[in-house]
mmCIF file of C-alpha atoms and ligand atoms in Angstrom:
data_model
loop_
_atom_site.group_PDB
_atom_site.id
_atom_site.type_symbol
_atom_site.label_atom_id
_atom_site.label_comp_id
_atom_site.label_asym_id
_atom_site.label_seq_id
_atom_site.Cartn_x
_atom_site.Cartn_y
_atom_site.Cartn_z
ATOM 1 C CA UNK A 1 -0.010 0.017 0.201
ATOM 2 C CA UNK A 2 1.519 3.516 -0.816
ATOM 3 C CA UNK A 3 2.426 6.024 1.827
ATOM 4 C CA UNK A 4 -0.813 8.085 1.041
ATOM 5 C CA UNK A 5 -3.395 8.234 3.713
ATOM 6 C CA UNK A 6 -7.138 6.896 3.189
ATOM 7 C CA UNK A 7 -10.259 9.032 3.123
ATOM 8 C CA UNK A 8 -13.036 7.730 4.875
ATOM 9 C CA UNK A 9 -16.460 9.699 4.701
ATOM 10 C CA UNK A 10 -19.563 9.211 7.175
ATOM 11 C CA UNK A 11 -23.064 9.913 5.933
ATOM 12 C CA UNK A 12 -26.596 9.487 6.960
ATOM 13 C CA UNK A 13 -29.661 11.674 8.371
ATOM 14 C CA UNK A 14 -29.647 13.888 11.169
ATOM 15 C CA UNK A 15 -28.817 11.619 14.390
ATOM 16 C CA UNK A 16 -27.529 8.754 12.574
ATOM 17 C CA UNK A 17 -24.429 8.542 14.813
ATOM 18 C CA UNK A 18 -21.856 9.776 12.437
ATOM 19 C CA UNK A 19 -19.930 11.979 15.264
ATOM 20 C CA UNK A 20 -20.048 9.279 17.527
ATOM 21 C CA UNK A 21 -18.867 6.692 15.296
ATOM 22 C CA UNK A 22 -16.108 9.066 13.919
ATOM 23 C CA UNK A 23 -14.690 9.165 17.522
ATOM 24 C CA UNK A 24 -14.854 5.396 17.923
ATOM 25 C CA UNK A 25 -13.137 4.807 14.567
ATOM 26 C CA UNK A 26 -10.415 6.937 15.451
ATOM 27 C CA UNK A 27 -9.781 5.209 18.315
ATOM 28 C CA UNK A 28 -9.616 1.877 16.676
ATOM 29 C CA UNK A 29 -7.253 3.483 13.812
ATOM 30 C CA UNK A 30 -4.965 4.951 16.314
ATOM 31 C CA UNK A 31 -4.804 1.808 18.202
ATOM 32 C CA UNK A 32 -3.503 0.043 14.855
ATOM 33 C CA UNK A 33 -0.657 3.076 14.764
ATOM 34 C CA UNK A 34 -2.351 4.940 12.223
ATOM 35 C CA UNK A 35 -2.322 8.872 12.069
ATOM 36 C CA UNK A 36 -5.965 10.003 11.917
ATOM 37 C CA UNK A 37 -7.515 13.292 11.323
ATOM 38 C CA UNK A 38 -11.088 13.608 12.247
ATOM 39 C CA UNK A 39 -12.973 16.586 10.327
ATOM 40 C CA UNK A 40 -16.471 17.428 9.278
ATOM 41 C CA UNK A 41 -18.372 19.412 6.373
ATOM 42 C CA UNK A 42 -19.288 21.897 6.103
ATOM 43 C CA UNK A 43 -16.381 23.024 7.996
ATOM 44 C CA UNK A 44 -12.998 21.434 8.699
ATOM 45 C CA UNK A 45 -10.831 24.663 8.682
ATOM 46 C CA UNK A 46 -11.343 28.141 9.927
ATOM 47 C CA UNK A 47 -12.666 29.831 6.904
ATOM 48 C CA UNK A 48 -14.804 26.694 6.112
ATOM 49 C CA UNK A 49 -16.133 26.679 9.655
ATOM 50 C CA UNK A 50 -17.183 30.275 9.036
ATOM 51 C CA UNK A 51 -19.037 29.371 5.903
ATOM 52 C CA UNK A 52 -20.464 26.379 8.154
ATOM 53 C CA UNK A 53 -22.077 28.981 10.649
ATOM 54 C CA UNK A 54 -23.456 30.885 7.859
ATOM 55 C CA UNK A 55 -25.141 28.368 6.059
ATOM 56 C CA UNK A 56 -26.454 26.521 8.873
ATOM 57 C CA UNK A 57 -27.639 29.522 11.048
ATOM 58 C CA UNK A 58 -31.205 30.462 11.122
ATOM 59 C CA UNK A 59 -31.417 33.771 9.669
ATOM 60 C CA UNK A 60 -34.057 36.315 8.501
ATOM 61 C CA UNK A 61 -32.821 36.072 4.865
ATOM 62 C CA UNK A 62 -33.926 33.124 2.667
ATOM 63 C CA UNK A 63 -31.106 30.926 1.035
ATOM 64 C CA UNK A 64 -32.240 29.382 -2.177
ATOM 65 C CA UNK A 65 -31.300 25.670 -2.720
ATOM 66 C CA UNK A 66 -28.643 26.789 -5.293
ATOM 67 C CA UNK A 67 -27.022 29.288 -3.018
ATOM 68 C CA UNK A 68 -26.978 26.751 -0.183
ATOM 69 C CA UNK A 69 -25.369 24.203 -2.965
ATOM 70 C CA UNK A 70 -22.802 26.811 -3.733
ATOM 71 C CA UNK A 71 -22.182 27.613 0.082
ATOM 72 C CA UNK A 72 -21.534 24.117 0.756
ATOM 73 C CA UNK A 73 -19.217 23.529 -2.388
ATOM 74 C CA UNK A 74 -17.296 26.669 -1.285
ATOM 75 C CA UNK A 75 -16.586 25.416 2.090
ATOM 76 C CA UNK A 76 -15.558 22.026 0.491
ATOM 77 C CA UNK A 77 -13.359 23.817 -1.910
ATOM 78 C CA UNK A 78 -11.362 25.449 1.055
ATOM 79 C CA UNK A 79 -11.520 22.131 3.273
ATOM 80 C CA UNK A 80 -10.217 19.981 0.295
ATOM 81 C CA UNK A 81 -7.306 22.226 -0.604
ATOM 82 C CA UNK A 82 -6.144 23.260 2.876
ATOM 83 C CA UNK A 83 -6.975 20.097 4.958
ATOM 84 C CA UNK A 84 -8.023 17.006 3.084
ATOM 85 C CA UNK A 85 -5.485 16.866 0.234
ATOM 86 C CA UNK A 86 -2.426 17.755 2.806
ATOM 87 C CA UNK A 87 -3.339 15.322 5.191
ATOM 88 C CA UNK A 88 -3.823 12.423 2.809
ATOM 89 C CA UNK A 89 -0.432 13.228 1.185
ATOM 90 C CA UNK A 90 1.040 13.317 4.666
ATOM 91 C CA UNK A 91 -0.182 9.642 5.053
ATOM 92 C CA UNK A 92 -2.994 10.413 7.447
ATOM 93 C CA UNK A 93 -6.490 8.651 7.359
ATOM 94 C CA UNK A 94 -9.071 11.505 7.042
ATOM 95 C CA UNK A 95 -12.295 10.599 8.697
ATOM 96 C CA UNK A 96 -14.676 13.226 7.323
ATOM 97 C CA UNK A 97 -18.164 13.679 8.892
ATOM 98 C CA UNK A 98 -19.988 14.226 5.483
ATOM 99 C CA UNK A 99 -18.568 15.063 2.024
ATOM 100 C CA UNK A 100 -20.343 15.428 -1.402
ATOM 101 C CA UNK A 101 -22.548 12.778 -1.090
ATOM 102 C CA UNK A 102 -24.465 14.998 1.702
ATOM 103 C CA UNK A 103 -24.722 17.508 -1.235
ATOM 104 C CA UNK A 104 -26.271 14.740 -3.518
ATOM 105 C CA UNK A 105 -28.528 13.749 -0.775
ATOM 106 C CA UNK A 106 -29.768 17.111 0.801
ATOM 107 C CA UNK A 107 -29.309 19.452 -2.036
ATOM 108 C CA UNK A 108 -29.922 17.024 -4.698
ATOM 109 C CA UNK A 109 -32.737 14.451 -3.462
ATOM 110 C CA UNK A 110 -33.824 16.432 -0.466
ATOM 111 C CA UNK A 111 -34.244 19.973 -2.183
ATOM 112 C CA UNK A 112 -34.550 19.143 -6.010
ATOM 113 C CA UNK A 113 -31.387 20.910 -6.975
ATOM 114 C CA UNK A 114 -30.160 19.624 -10.633
ATOM 115 C CA UNK A 115 -28.132 16.471 -10.121
ATOM 116 C CA UNK A 116 -25.849 17.795 -13.277
ATOM 117 C CA UNK A 117 -24.936 21.064 -11.599
ATOM 118 C CA UNK A 118 -23.955 19.004 -8.397
ATOM 119 C CA UNK A 119 -21.791 16.680 -10.165
ATOM 120 C CA UNK A 120 -20.243 19.686 -12.266
ATOM 121 C CA UNK A 121 -19.313 21.573 -9.093
ATOM 122 C CA UNK A 122 -18.033 18.323 -7.543
ATOM 123 C CA UNK A 123 -15.684 17.858 -10.372
ATOM 124 C CA UNK A 124 -14.596 21.514 -10.326
ATOM 125 C CA UNK A 125 -14.091 21.461 -6.632
ATOM 126 C CA UNK A 126 -12.565 18.189 -5.942
ATOM 127 C CA UNK A 127 -11.666 16.421 -9.599
ATOM 128 C CA UNK A 128 -11.277 12.728 -8.988
ATOM 129 C CA UNK A 129 -10.812 12.877 -5.211
ATOM 130 C CA UNK A 130 -13.420 10.752 -3.775
ATOM 131 C CA UNK A 131 -13.511 8.893 -0.533
ATOM 132 C CA UNK A 132 -11.884 5.611 -0.680
ATOM 133 C CA UNK A 133 -14.924 4.233 1.336
ATOM 134 C CA UNK A 134 -18.144 5.814 2.304
ATOM 135 C CA UNK A 135 -19.959 4.322 5.344
ATOM 136 C CA UNK A 136 -23.775 5.069 5.200
ATOM 137 C CA UNK A 137 -25.325 4.947 8.592
ATOM 138 C CA UNK A 138 -28.937 4.166 7.629
ATOM 139 C CA UNK A 139 -31.787 4.327 10.189
ATOM 140 C CA UNK A 140 -35.511 5.138 10.016
ATOM 141 C CA UNK A 141 -36.096 8.954 10.041
ATOM 142 C CA UNK A 142 -38.054 8.897 13.384
ATOM 143 C CA UNK A 143 -35.265 7.188 15.207
ATOM 144 C CA UNK A 144 -32.719 9.812 13.840
ATOM 145 C CA UNK A 145 -34.914 12.669 14.644
ATOM 146 C CA UNK A 146 -35.601 11.594 17.989
ATOM 147 C CA UNK A 147 -32.029 11.144 18.685
ATOM 148 C CA UNK A 148 -31.157 14.364 17.265
ATOM 149 C CA UNK A 149 -33.681 16.016 19.501
ATOM 150 C CA UNK A 150 -32.253 14.639 22.585
ATOM 151 C CA UNK A 151 -28.931 16.281 21.930
ATOM 152 C CA UNK A 152 -28.031 19.777 23.468
ATOM 153 C CA UNK A 153 -27.870 22.914 21.457
ATOM 154 C CA UNK A 154 -30.150 25.421 19.536
ATOM 155 C CA UNK A 155 -30.166 23.371 16.396
ATOM 156 C CA UNK A 156 -29.939 24.501 12.885
ATOM 157 C CA UNK A 157 -31.988 25.629 9.685
ATOM 158 C CA UNK A 158 -31.963 21.880 8.649
ATOM 159 C CA UNK A 159 -33.807 20.907 11.930
ATOM 160 C CA UNK A 160 -36.898 23.021 10.871
ATOM 161 C CA UNK A 161 -37.359 20.643 7.871
ATOM 162 C CA UNK A 162 -40.326 18.268 8.133
ATOM 163 C CA UNK A 163 -40.251 14.334 8.004
ATOM 164 C CA UNK A 164 -40.842 14.338 4.310
ATOM 165 C CA UNK A 165 -37.838 16.072 3.632
ATOM 166 C CA UNK A 166 -35.619 13.797 5.668
ATOM 167 C CA UNK A 167 -37.321 10.734 3.937
ATOM 168 C CA UNK A 168 -36.271 12.141 0.632
ATOM 169 C CA UNK A 169 -32.717 12.551 1.833
ATOM 170 C CA UNK A 170 -32.673 8.854 3.260
ATOM 171 C CA UNK A 171 -34.005 7.561 -0.112
ATOM 172 C CA UNK A 172 -31.359 9.685 -2.037
ATOM 173 C CA UNK A 173 -28.423 8.119 -0.013
ATOM 174 C CA UNK A 174 -29.918 4.720 -0.342
ATOM 175 C CA UNK A 175 -29.903 5.411 -4.076
ATOM 176 C CA UNK A 176 -26.330 6.068 -3.837
ATOM 177 C CA UNK A 177 -25.246 2.901 -2.008
ATOM 178 C CA UNK A 178 -27.016 1.047 -4.569
ATOM 179 C CA UNK A 179 -25.258 2.901 -7.578
ATOM 180 C CA UNK A 180 -21.797 2.684 -5.892
ATOM 181 C CA UNK A 181 -21.584 -0.608 -3.717
ATOM 182 C CA UNK A 182 -18.072 -0.851 -3.968
ATOM 183 C CA UNK A 183 -17.444 2.700 -2.426
ATOM 184 C CA UNK A 184 -20.478 3.150 -0.376
ATOM 185 C CA UNK A 185 -21.149 0.621 2.396
ATOM 186 C CA UNK A 186 -24.622 0.536 4.074
ATOM 187 C CA UNK A 187 -24.101 0.077 8.075
ATOM 188 C CA UNK A 188 -27.348 -0.479 10.172
ATOM 189 C CA UNK A 189 -27.297 2.415 12.502
ATOM 190 C CA UNK A 190 -30.197 1.404 14.803
ATOM 191 C CA UNK A 191 -27.924 -1.186 16.307
ATOM 192 C CA UNK A 192 -26.116 -0.298 19.540
ATOM 193 C CA UNK A 193 -23.165 1.943 19.331
ATOM 194 C CA UNK A 194 -20.361 -0.634 19.777
ATOM 195 C CA UNK A 195 -21.963 -2.928 17.161
ATOM 196 C CA UNK A 196 -22.188 0.117 14.648
ATOM 197 C CA UNK A 197 -18.408 0.911 15.179
ATOM 198 C CA UNK A 198 -17.400 -3.030 15.033
ATOM 199 C CA UNK A 199 -19.364 -3.399 11.794
ATOM 200 C CA UNK A 200 -18.144 -0.025 10.298
ATOM 201 C CA UNK A 201 -14.472 -1.139 11.150
ATOM 202 C CA UNK A 202 -15.226 -4.342 9.279
ATOM 203 C CA UNK A 203 -16.221 -2.396 6.255
ATOM 204 C CA UNK A 204 -13.011 -0.386 5.823
ATOM 205 C CA UNK A 205 -10.505 -3.264 7.025
ATOM 206 C CA UNK A 206 -9.628 -4.177 3.562
ATOM 207 C CA UNK A 207 -8.074 -0.677 3.434
ATOM 208 C CA UNK A 208 -5.698 -1.221 6.213
ATOM 209 C CA UNK A 209 -1.961 -1.466 5.586
ATOM 210 C CA UNK A 210 -1.150 -4.812 4.926
ATOM 211 C CA UNK A 211 -4.755 -5.935 4.343
ATOM 212 C CA UNK A 212 -5.262 -8.619 1.565
HETATM 213 N N1 Z5A B 1 -25.283 19.471 5.020
HETATM 214 C C1 Z5A B 1 -25.821 19.578 3.682
HETATM 215 O O1 Z5A B 1 -27.358 19.853 3.426
HETATM 216 N N2 Z5A B 1 -25.238 19.322 2.472
HETATM 217 C C2 Z5A B 1 -23.917 19.021 2.365
HETATM 218 O O2 Z5A B 1 -23.027 19.079 1.698
HETATM 219 C C3 Z5A B 1 -23.346 18.813 3.907
HETATM 220 C C4 Z5A B 1 -23.907 19.089 4.931
HETATM 221 C C5 Z5A B 1 -21.837 18.483 3.960
HETATM 222 C C6 Z5A B 1 -24.938 19.785 9.295
HETATM 223 O O3 Z5A B 1 -24.275 18.563 9.214
HETATM 224 C C7 Z5A B 1 -25.943 20.020 8.410
HETATM 225 O O4 Z5A B 1 -25.632 20.197 7.252
HETATM 226 C C8 Z5A B 1 -26.820 18.600 8.168
HETATM 227 C C9 Z5A B 1 -26.914 18.389 6.638
HETATM 228 C C10 Z5A B 1 -26.387 19.609 6.012
HETATM 229 N N3 Z5A B 1 -27.880 18.979 8.518
HETATM 230 N N4 Z5A B 1 -28.927 17.887 8.997
HETATM 231 N N5 Z5A B 1 -29.750 17.194 9.091
HETATM 232 P P1 Z5A B 1 -23.712 17.778 10.612
HETATM 233 O O5 Z5A B 1 -23.316 16.372 10.148
HETATM 234 O O6 Z5A B 1 -23.060 18.474 11.450
HETATM 235 O O7 Z5A B 1 -25.290 17.730 11.551
HETATM 236 P P2 Z5A B 1 -26.113 16.719 11.740
HETATM 237 O O8 Z5A B 1 -26.495 15.652 10.885
HETATM 238 O O9 Z5A B 1 -27.376 17.096 12.262
HETATM 239 O O10 Z5A B 1 -25.338 15.774 13.064
HETATM 240 P P3 Z5A B 1 -25.804 15.164 14.008
HETATM 241 O O11 Z5A B 1 -27.331 15.198 14.337
HETATM 242 O O12 Z5A B 1 -25.027 15.405 15.131
HETATM 243 O O13 Z5A B 1 -25.805 13.647 13.839
HETATM 244 P P4 Z5A B 1 -24.678 12.566 13.770
HETATM 245 O O14 Z5A B 1 -23.518 13.176 14.170
HETATM 246 O O15 Z5A B 1 -25.032 11.613 12.673
HETATM 247 O O16 Z5A B 1 -25.105 11.878 15.184
HETATM 248 P P5 Z5A B 1 -24.419 11.674 16.808
HETATM 249 O O17 Z5A B 1 -24.019 13.334 17.195
HETATM 250 O O18 Z5A B 1 -23.130 10.983 16.819
HETATM 251 O O19 Z5A B 1 -25.511 11.152 17.803
HETATM 252 C C11 Z5A B 1 -26.608 11.881 17.855
HETATM 253 C C12 Z5A B 1 -27.374 11.439 19.337
HETATM 254 O O20 Z5A B 1 -27.503 9.875 19.089
HETATM 255 C C13 Z5A B 1 -26.288 11.420 20.292
HETATM 256 O O21 Z5A B 1 -26.925 11.618 21.578
HETATM 257 C C14 Z5A B 1 -25.527 10.090 20.446
HETATM 258 O O22 Z5A B 1 -25.259 9.677 21.792
HETATM 259 C C15 Z5A B 1 -26.792 9.057 20.195
HETATM 260 N N6 Z5A B 1 -26.390 7.918 19.355
HETATM 261 C C16 Z5A B 1 -25.153 7.949 18.422
HETATM 262 N N7 Z5A B 1 -25.279 6.611 18.080
HETATM 263 C C17 Z5A B 1 -26.254 5.900 18.778
HETATM 264 C C18 Z5A B 1 -26.825 4.663 18.473
HETATM 265 N N8 Z5A B 1 -26.015 3.580 17.912
HETATM 266 N N9 Z5A B 1 -27.702 4.099 19.455
HETATM 267 C C19 Z5A B 1 -28.336 4.971 20.174
HETATM 268 N N10 Z5A B 1 -27.905 6.392 20.230
HETATM 269 C C20 Z5A B 1 -26.989 6.673 19.491
#
């Protein structure tokens, strides 16, 4: 295996358990002597985190679905250039809480933004850089929303969306997993956290140094 690192993205609807899984995977990979960089989208660098705050905050001014898409990609462009590519070149495993599949699912399937526009922007922003593996944490929308509501914090603009929006997002994600089964692996997120972590680890084990 080359010295270049591995790029893993975590996806799923709100409350699926991505942040919890990211921390668990970090522990498991570090225990195997790997360097791990945990990051998230939108965000991950100081400028991209500022863009995150702008796109997620509940403000008085309406943000169109296209403007939202462009803001996601603006943050991604900064994140890819200043964090993801350098970390991978340095040999780290990058675990990213959401990436372009989130734009496909939320802005594409959820809000109806033209899929071709999303693919053109993806190509412009990150060319042929795609995660080596994407773990799609799937669970029923009601379970995800219940978990997310239990969490502390004021919430964000997406939390104002109704159940039907999250059903479209979930269906969009499942369609991505069906279209790209080698990259996008489904993990049943309704299981207990330890089980989710073990199954997720199994789904990336072939990428470990020395794996067949
Ligand atoms: N967004 C977008 O529209 N387009 C894009 O291109 C990108 C993003 C990149 C912010 O993302 C919003 O940005 C997001 C989509 C949009 N909005 N929504 N929805 P985010 O990832 O930062 O926000 P989030 O999806 O709301 O994250 P989250 O709610 O924090 O979910 P999570 O990270 O998947 O879950 P968690 O924090 O690990 O767990 C949630 C709770 O459940 C917590 O209390 C845990 O202890 C509990 N939990 C976790 N796992 C389990 C299991 N297995 N069993 C029981 N309970 C569990």
